mmCIF file of C-alpha atoms and ligand atoms in Angstrom:
data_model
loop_
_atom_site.group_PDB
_atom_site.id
_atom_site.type_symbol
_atom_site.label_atom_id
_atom_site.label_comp_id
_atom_site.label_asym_id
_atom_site.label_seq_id
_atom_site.Cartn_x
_atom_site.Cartn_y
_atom_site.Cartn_z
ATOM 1 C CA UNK E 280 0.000 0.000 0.000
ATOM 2 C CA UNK E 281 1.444 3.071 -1.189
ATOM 3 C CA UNK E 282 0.605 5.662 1.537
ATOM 4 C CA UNK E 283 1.199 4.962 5.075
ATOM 5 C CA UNK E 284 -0.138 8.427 6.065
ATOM 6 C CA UNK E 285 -2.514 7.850 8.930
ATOM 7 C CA UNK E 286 -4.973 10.381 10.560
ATOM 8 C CA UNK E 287 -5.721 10.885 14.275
ATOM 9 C CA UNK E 288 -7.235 7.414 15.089
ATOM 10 C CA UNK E 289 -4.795 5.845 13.478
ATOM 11 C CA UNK E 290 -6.496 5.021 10.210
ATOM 12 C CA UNK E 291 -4.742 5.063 7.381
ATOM 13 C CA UNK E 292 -6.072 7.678 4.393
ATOM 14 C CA UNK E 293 -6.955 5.191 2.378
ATOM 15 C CA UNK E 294 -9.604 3.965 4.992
ATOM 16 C CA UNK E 295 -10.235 7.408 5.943
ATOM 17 C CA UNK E 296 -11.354 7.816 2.287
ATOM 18 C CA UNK E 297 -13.583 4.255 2.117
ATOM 19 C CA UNK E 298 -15.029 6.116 5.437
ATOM 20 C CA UNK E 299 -16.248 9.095 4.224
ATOM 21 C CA UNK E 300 -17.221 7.640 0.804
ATOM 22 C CA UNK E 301 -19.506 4.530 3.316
ATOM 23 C CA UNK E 302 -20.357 7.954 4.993
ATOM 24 C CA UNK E 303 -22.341 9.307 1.825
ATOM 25 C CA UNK E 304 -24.243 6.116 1.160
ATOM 26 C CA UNK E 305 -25.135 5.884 4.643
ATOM 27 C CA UNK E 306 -26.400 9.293 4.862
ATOM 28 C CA UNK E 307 -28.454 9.279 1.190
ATOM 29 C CA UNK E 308 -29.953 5.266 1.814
ATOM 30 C CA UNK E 309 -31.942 4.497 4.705
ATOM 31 C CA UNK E 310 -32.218 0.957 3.558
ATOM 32 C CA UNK E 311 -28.943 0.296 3.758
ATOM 33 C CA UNK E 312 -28.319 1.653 6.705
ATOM 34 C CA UNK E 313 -31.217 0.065 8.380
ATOM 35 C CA UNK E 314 -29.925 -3.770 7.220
ATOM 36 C CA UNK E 315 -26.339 -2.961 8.385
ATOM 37 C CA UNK E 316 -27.659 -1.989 11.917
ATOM 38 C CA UNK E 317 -30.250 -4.936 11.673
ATOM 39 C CA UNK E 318 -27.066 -7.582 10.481
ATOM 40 C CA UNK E 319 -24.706 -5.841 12.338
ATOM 41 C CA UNK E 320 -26.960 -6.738 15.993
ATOM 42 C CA UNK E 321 -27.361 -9.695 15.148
ATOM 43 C CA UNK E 322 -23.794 -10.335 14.263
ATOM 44 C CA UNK E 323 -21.948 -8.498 17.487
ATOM 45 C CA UNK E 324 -21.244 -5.663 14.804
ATOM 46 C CA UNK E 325 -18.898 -7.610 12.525
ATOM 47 C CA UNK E 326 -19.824 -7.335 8.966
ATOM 48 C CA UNK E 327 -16.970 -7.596 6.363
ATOM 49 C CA UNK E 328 -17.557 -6.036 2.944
ATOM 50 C CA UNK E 329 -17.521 -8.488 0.169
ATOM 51 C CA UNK E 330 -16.849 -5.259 -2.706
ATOM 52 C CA UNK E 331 -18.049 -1.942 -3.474
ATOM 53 C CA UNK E 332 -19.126 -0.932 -6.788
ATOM 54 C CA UNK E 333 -19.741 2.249 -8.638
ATOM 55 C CA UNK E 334 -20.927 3.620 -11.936
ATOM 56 C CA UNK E 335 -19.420 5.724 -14.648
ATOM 57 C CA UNK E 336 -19.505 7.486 -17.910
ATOM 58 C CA UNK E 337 -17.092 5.480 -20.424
ATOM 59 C CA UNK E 338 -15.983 8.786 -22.699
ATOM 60 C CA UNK E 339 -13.435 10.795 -22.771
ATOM 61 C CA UNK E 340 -11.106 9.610 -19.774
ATOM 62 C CA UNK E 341 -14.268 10.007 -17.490
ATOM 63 C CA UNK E 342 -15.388 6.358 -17.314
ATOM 64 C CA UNK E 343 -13.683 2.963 -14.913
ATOM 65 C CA UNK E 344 -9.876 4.539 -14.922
ATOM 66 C CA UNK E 345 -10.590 7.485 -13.954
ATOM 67 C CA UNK E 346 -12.071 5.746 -10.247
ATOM 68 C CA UNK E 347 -9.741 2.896 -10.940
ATOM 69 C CA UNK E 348 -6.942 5.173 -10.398
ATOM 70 C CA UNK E 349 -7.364 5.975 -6.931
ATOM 71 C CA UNK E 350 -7.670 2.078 -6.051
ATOM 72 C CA UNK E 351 -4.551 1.259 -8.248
ATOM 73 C CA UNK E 352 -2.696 3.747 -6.396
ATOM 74 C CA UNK E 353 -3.201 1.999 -3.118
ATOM 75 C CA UNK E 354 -2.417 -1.255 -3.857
ATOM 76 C CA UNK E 355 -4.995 -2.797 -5.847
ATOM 77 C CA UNK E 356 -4.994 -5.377 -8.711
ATOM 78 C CA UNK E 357 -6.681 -5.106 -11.995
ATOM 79 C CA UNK E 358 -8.607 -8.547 -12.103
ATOM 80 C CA UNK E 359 -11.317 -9.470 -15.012
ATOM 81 C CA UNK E 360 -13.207 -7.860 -17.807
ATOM 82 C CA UNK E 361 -17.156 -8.499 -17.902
ATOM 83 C CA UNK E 362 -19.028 -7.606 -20.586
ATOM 84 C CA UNK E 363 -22.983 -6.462 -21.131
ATOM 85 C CA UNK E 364 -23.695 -6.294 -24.725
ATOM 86 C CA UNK E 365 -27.249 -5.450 -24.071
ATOM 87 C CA UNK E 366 -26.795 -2.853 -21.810
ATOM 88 C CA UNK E 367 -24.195 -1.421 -23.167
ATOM 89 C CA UNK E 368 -21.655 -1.667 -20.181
ATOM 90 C CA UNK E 369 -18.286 -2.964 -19.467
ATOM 91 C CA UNK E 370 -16.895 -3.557 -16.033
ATOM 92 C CA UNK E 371 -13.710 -4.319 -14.233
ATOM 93 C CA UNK E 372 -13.192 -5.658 -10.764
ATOM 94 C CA UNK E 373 -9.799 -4.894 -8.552
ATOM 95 C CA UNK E 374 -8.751 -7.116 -6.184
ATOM 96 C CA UNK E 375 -7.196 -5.828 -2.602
ATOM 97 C CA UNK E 376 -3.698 -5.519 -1.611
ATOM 98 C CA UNK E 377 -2.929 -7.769 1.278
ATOM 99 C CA UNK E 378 -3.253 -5.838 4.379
ATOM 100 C CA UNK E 379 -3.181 -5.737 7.780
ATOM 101 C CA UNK E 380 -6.492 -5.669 9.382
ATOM 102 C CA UNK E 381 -7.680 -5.630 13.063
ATOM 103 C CA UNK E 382 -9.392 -8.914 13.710
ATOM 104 C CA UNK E 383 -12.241 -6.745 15.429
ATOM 105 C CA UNK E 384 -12.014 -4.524 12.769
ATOM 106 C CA UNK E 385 -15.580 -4.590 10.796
ATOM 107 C CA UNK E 386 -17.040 -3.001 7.515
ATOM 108 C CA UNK E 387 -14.490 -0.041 5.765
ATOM 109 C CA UNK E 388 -11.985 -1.164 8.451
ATOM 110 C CA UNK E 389 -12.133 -4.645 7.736
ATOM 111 C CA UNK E 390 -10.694 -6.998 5.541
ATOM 112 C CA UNK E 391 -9.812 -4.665 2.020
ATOM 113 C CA UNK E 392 -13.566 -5.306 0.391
ATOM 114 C CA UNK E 393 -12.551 -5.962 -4.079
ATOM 115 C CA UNK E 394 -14.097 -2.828 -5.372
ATOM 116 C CA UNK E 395 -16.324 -3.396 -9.072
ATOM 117 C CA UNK E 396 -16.071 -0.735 -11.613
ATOM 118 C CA UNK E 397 -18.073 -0.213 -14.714
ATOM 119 C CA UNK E 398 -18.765 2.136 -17.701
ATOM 120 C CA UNK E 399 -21.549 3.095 -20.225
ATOM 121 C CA UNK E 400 -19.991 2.213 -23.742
ATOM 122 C CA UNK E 401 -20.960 6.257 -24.555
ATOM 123 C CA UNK E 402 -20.249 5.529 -28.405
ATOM 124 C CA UNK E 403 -22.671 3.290 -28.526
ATOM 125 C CA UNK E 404 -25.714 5.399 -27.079
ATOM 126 C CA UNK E 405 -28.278 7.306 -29.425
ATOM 127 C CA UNK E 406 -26.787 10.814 -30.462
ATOM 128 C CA UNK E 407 -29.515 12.105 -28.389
ATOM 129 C CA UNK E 408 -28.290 10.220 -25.515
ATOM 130 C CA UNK E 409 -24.751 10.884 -26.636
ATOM 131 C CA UNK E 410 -25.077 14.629 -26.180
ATOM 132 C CA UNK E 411 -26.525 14.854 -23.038
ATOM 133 C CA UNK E 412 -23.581 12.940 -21.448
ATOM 134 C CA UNK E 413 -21.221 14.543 -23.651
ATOM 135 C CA UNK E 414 -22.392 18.148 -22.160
ATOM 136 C CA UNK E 415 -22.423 16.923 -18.493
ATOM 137 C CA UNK E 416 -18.876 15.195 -18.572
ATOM 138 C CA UNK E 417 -17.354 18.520 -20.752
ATOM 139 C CA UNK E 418 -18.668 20.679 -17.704
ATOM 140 C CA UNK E 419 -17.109 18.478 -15.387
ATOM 141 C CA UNK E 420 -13.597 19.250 -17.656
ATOM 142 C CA UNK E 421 -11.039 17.731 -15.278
ATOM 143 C CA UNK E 422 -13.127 16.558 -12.820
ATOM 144 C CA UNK E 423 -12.699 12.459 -13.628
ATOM 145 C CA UNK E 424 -8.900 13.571 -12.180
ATOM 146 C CA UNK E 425 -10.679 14.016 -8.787
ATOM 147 C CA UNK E 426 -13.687 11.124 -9.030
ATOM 148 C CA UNK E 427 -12.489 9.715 -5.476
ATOM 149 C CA UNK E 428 -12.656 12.679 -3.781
ATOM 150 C CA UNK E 429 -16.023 13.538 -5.383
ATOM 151 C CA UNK E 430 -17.484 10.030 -4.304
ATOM 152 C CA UNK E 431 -16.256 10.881 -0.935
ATOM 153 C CA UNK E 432 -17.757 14.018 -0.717
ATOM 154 C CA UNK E 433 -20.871 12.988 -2.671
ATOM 155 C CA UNK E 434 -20.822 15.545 -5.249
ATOM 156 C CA UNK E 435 -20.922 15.332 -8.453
ATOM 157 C CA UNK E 436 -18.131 16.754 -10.683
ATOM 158 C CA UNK E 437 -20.854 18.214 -13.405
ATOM 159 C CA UNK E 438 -23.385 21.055 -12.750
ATOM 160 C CA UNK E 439 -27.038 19.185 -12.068
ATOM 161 C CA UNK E 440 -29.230 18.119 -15.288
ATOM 162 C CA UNK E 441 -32.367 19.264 -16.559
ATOM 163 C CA UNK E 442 -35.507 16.976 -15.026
ATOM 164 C CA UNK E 443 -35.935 16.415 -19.039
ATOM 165 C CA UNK E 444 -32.258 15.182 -19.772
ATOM 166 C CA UNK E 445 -32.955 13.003 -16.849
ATOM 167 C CA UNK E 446 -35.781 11.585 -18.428
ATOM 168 C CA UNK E 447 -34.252 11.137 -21.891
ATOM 169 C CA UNK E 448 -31.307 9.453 -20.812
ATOM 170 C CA UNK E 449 -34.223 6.960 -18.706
ATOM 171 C CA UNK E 450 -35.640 5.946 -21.737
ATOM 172 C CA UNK E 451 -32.867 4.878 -23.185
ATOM 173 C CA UNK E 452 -30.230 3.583 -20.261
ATOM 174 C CA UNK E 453 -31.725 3.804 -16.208
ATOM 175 C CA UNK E 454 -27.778 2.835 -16.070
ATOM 176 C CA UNK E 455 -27.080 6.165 -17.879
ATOM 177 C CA UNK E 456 -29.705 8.015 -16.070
ATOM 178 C CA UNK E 457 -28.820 7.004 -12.811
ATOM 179 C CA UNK E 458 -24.951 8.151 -13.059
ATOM 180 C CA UNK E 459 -26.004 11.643 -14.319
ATOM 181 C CA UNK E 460 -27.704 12.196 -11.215
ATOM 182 C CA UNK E 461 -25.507 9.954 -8.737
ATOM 183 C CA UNK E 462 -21.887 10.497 -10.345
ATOM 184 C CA UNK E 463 -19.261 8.663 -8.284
ATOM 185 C CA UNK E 464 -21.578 7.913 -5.407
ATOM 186 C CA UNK E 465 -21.073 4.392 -4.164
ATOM 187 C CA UNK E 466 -23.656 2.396 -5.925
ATOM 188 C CA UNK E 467 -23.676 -0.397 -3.213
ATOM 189 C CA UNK E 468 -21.901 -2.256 -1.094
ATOM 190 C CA UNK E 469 -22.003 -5.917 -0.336
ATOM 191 C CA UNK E 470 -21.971 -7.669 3.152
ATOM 192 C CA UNK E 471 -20.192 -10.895 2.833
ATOM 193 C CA UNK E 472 -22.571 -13.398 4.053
ATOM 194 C CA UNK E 473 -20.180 -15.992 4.802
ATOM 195 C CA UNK E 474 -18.152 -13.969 6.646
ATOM 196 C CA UNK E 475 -20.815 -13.516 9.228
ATOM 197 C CA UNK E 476 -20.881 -15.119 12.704
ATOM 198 C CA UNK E 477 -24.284 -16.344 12.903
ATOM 199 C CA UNK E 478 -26.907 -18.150 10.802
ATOM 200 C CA UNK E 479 -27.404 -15.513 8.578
ATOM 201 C CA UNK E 480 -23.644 -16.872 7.113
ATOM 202 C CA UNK E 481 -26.087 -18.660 5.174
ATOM 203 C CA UNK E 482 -27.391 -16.460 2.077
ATOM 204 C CA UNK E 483 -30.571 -17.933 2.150
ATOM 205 C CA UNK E 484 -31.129 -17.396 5.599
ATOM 206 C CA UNK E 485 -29.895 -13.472 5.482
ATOM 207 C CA UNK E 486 -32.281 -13.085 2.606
ATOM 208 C CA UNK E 487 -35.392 -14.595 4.440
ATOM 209 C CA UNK E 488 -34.046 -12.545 7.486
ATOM 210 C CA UNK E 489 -34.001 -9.279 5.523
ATOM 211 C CA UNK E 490 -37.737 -10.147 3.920
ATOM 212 C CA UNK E 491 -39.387 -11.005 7.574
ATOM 213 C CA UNK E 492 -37.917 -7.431 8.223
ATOM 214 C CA UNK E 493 -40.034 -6.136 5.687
ATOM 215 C CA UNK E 494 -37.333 -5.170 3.236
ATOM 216 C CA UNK E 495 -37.948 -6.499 -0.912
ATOM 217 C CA UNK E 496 -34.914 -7.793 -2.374
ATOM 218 C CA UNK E 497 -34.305 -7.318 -6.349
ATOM 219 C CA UNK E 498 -36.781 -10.088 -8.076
ATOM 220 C CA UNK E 499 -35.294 -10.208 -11.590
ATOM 221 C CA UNK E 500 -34.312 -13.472 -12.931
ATOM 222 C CA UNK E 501 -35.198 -14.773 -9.212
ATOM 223 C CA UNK E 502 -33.830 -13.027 -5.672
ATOM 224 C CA UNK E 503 -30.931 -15.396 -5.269
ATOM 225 C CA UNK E 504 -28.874 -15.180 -8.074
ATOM 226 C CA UNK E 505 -26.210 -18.348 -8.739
ATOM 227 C CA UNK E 506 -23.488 -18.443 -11.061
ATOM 228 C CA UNK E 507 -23.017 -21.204 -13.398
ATOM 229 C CA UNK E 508 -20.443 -23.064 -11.119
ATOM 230 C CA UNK E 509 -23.098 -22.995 -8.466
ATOM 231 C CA UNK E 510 -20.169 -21.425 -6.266
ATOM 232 C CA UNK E 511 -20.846 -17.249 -6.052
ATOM 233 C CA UNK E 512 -24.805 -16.900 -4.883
ATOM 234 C CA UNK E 513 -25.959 -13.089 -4.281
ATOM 235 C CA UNK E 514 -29.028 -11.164 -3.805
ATOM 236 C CA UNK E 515 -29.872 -7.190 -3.214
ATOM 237 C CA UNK E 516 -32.087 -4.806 -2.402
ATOM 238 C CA UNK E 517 -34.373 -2.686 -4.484
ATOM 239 C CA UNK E 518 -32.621 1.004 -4.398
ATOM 240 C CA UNK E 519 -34.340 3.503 -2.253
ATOM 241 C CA UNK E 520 -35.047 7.176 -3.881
ATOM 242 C CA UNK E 521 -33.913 10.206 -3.144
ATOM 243 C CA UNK E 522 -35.734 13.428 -3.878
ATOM 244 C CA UNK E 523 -33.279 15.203 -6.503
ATOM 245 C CA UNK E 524 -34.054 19.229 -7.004
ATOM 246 C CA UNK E 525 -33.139 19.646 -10.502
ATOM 247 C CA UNK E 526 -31.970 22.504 -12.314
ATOM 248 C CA UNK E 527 -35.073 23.726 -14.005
ATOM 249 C CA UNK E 528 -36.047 23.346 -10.449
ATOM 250 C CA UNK E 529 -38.322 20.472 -10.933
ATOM 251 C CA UNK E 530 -38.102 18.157 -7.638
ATOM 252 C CA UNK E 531 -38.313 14.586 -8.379
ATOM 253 C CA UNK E 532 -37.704 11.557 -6.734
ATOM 254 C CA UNK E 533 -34.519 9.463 -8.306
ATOM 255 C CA UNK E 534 -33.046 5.998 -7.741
ATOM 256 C CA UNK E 535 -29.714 6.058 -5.581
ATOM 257 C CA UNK E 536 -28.200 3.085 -3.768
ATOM 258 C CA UNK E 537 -29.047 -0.534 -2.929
ATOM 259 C CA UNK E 538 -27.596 -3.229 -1.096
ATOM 260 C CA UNK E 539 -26.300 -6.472 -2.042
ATOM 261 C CA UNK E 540 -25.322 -9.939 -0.256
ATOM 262 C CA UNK E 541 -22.477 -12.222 -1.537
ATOM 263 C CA UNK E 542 -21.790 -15.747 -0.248
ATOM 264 C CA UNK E 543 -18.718 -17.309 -1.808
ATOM 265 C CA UNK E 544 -18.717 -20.675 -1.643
ATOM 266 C CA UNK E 545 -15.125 -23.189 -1.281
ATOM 267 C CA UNK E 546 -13.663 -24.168 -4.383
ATOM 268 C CA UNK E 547 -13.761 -27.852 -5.210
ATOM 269 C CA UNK E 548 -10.602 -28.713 -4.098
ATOM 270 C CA UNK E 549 -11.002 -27.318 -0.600
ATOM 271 C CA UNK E 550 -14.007 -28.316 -0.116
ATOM 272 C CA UNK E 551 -13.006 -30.717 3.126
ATOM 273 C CA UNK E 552 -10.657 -28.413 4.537
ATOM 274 C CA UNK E 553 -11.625 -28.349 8.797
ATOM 275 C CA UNK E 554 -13.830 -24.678 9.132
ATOM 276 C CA UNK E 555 -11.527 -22.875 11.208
ATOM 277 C CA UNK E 556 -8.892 -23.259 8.648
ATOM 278 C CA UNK E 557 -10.657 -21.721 5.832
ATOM 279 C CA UNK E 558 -9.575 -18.581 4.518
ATOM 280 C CA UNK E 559 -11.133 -15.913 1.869
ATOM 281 C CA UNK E 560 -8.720 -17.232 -0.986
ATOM 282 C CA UNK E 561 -9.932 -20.763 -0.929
ATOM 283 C CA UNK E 562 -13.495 -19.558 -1.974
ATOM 284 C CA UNK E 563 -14.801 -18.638 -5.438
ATOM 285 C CA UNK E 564 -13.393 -15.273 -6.102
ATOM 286 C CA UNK E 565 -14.269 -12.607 -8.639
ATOM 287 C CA UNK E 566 -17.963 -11.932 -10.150
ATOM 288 C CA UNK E 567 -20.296 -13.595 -13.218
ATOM 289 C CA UNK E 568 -21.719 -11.492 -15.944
ATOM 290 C CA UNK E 569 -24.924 -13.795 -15.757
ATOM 291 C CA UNK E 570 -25.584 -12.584 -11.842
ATOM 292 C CA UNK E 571 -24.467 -9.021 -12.447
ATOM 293 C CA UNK E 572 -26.390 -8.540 -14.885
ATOM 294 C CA UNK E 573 -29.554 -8.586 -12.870
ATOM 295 C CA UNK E 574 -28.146 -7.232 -9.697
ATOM 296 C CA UNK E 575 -27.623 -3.942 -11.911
ATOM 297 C CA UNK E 576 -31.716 -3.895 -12.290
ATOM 298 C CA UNK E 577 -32.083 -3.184 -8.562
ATOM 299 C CA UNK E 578 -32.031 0.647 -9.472
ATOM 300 C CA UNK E 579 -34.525 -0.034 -12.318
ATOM 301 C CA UNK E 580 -37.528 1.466 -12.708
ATOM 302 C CA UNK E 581 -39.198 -1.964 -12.969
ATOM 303 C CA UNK E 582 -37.860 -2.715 -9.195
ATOM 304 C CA UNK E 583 -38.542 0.090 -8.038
ATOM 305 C CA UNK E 584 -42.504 0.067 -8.459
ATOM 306 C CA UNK E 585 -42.868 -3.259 -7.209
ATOM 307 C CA UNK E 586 -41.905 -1.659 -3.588
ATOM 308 C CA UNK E 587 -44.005 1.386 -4.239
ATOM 309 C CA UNK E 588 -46.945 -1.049 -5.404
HETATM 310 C C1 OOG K 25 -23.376 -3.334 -10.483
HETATM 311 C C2 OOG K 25 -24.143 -4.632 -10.662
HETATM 312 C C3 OOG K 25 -23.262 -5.877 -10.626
HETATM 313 C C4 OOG K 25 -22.148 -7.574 -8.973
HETATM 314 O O1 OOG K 25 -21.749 -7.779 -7.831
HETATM 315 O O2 OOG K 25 -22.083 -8.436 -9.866
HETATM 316 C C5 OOG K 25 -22.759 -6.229 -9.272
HETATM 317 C C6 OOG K 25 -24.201 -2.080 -10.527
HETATM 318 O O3 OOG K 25 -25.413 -2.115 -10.267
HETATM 319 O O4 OOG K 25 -23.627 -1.022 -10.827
HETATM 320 O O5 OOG K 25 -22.825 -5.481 -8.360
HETATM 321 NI NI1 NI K 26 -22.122 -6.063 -6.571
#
């Protein structure tokens, strides 16, 4: 890890930075916040974070480098390419560097979570939907230099949209729509379920545990999501909404963040090793285009109105 800079509690920056960015998602989605107090209880308040992910706008030096950069610099590992033809995205996951971590340490100062990058293929868009993000990222100039420090401020690096650009870009991409108005806001993190203490280590159980609370988890393509090898299972929340004052000052209410659940099961040829021997790298690492794909719908209008409903 490049910096070993730390603050007055003895944090280093980097965490300070996960911090305030966790800070921002915590303060914008109740939802989340509400299932990491409600998991956290039940767990003696050790959660570990299985990734964070965010969203960007693949043109002009603005899309997964420009965030990429900041993990890169501290240590990180480019891992795997996924691909979304349909959707018109493109992703990259980063695995940690191997740090020290307090064994009572929990959440951003845990074990390093991976952290899940993607991008809007921009040339690809409509030219209507091509010049609205074209406009936004051009008034943001060199703002993708400084995407870190915006996600950890939560501000965005462009001036606010038009309610009708908002709209436009909704017709077309809620992926596109939803980073015009969110920028480098953490779109979710994941609790690692197996990580977890009690019964909820379990996926299935957590998920059942977060329904009886009277949360809905993302329905699309089923809640638990398995990849082909049967090894990475997750789920998530629907997003909540946040009421977004736009600059034609029309209010509206807008998608922000959700909450996902990973449970990574041991790789064939660990599967007999005794539990208290088992450590992160003998379980099924990295992600699956198949499950991503529908965890991205849990900020899609589709979701969405099955919780207002
Ligand atoms: C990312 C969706 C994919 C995963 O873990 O596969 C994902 C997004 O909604 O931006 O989180
Ligand atoms: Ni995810």
């Amino acid at each position: 890890m490049g910096a070993a800079v730390q603050d007055q509690e003895g944090k280093s920056f980097f965490r300070s930075i996960l911090a305030s960015m966790e800070d921002v998602y915590l303060s914008r989605n109740r939802t989340a916040k509400a299932i990491l107090e409600l998991v956290g209880s039940a767990n003696n308040d050790q959660i570990c974070y299985d990734h964070l992910a965010f969203r960007t706008f693949g043109v002009n030096g603005h899309g997964i480098d420009s965030l990429a950069r900041f993990f890169l610099d501290f240590g990180y590992t480019q891992r795997e390419e996924l691909r979304f033809p349909a959707k018109k995205l493109k992703a990259l996951w980063y695995s940690p560097p191997d740090v020290p971590y307090l064994d009572s340490g929990s959440r951003v100062n845990g074990p390093l979570p991976r952290i899940f990058i993607s991008e809007l293929l921009v040339d690809q868009m409509s030219p209507k939907t091509q010049e609205i993000v074209r406009k936004y990222t051009e008034i943001s100039g060199t703002g993708n230099k400084h995407a870190a420090l915006a996600s950890a401020l939560g501000s965005l690096t462009w001036e606010k949209p038009k309610h009708s650009e908002f709209e436009e870009l909704a017709r077309e991409s809620e992926y596109a729509a939803w980073t015009l108005v969110n920028g480098y806001a953490v779109n979710h993190v994941t609790i690692s379920a197996h990580r977890l203490k009690s019964h909820l280590r379990d996926i299935k159980s957590l998920d059942r545990f977060i329904e009886d609370n009277g949360f809905k988890l993302n329905s699309e393509g089923g809640v638990l999501k398995v990849s082909p090898d049967g090894l990475l299972l997750q789920s998530s929340t629907v997003a909540d909404t946040i009421s977004f004052q736009f600059s034609d000052n029309i209010k509206d209410s807008v998608p922000c963040s959700y909450i996902e659940f990973a449970e990574r099961l041991l790789l064939p040829q660990y599967k007999n090793l005794p539990e208290n021997e088992v450590k992160e790298f003998h379980r099924r690492d990295g992600f699956e285009v198949g499950n991503a794909d529908k965890i991205f719908e849990s900020t899609s209008k589709d979701q969405l109105s099955r919780i207002a409903a």
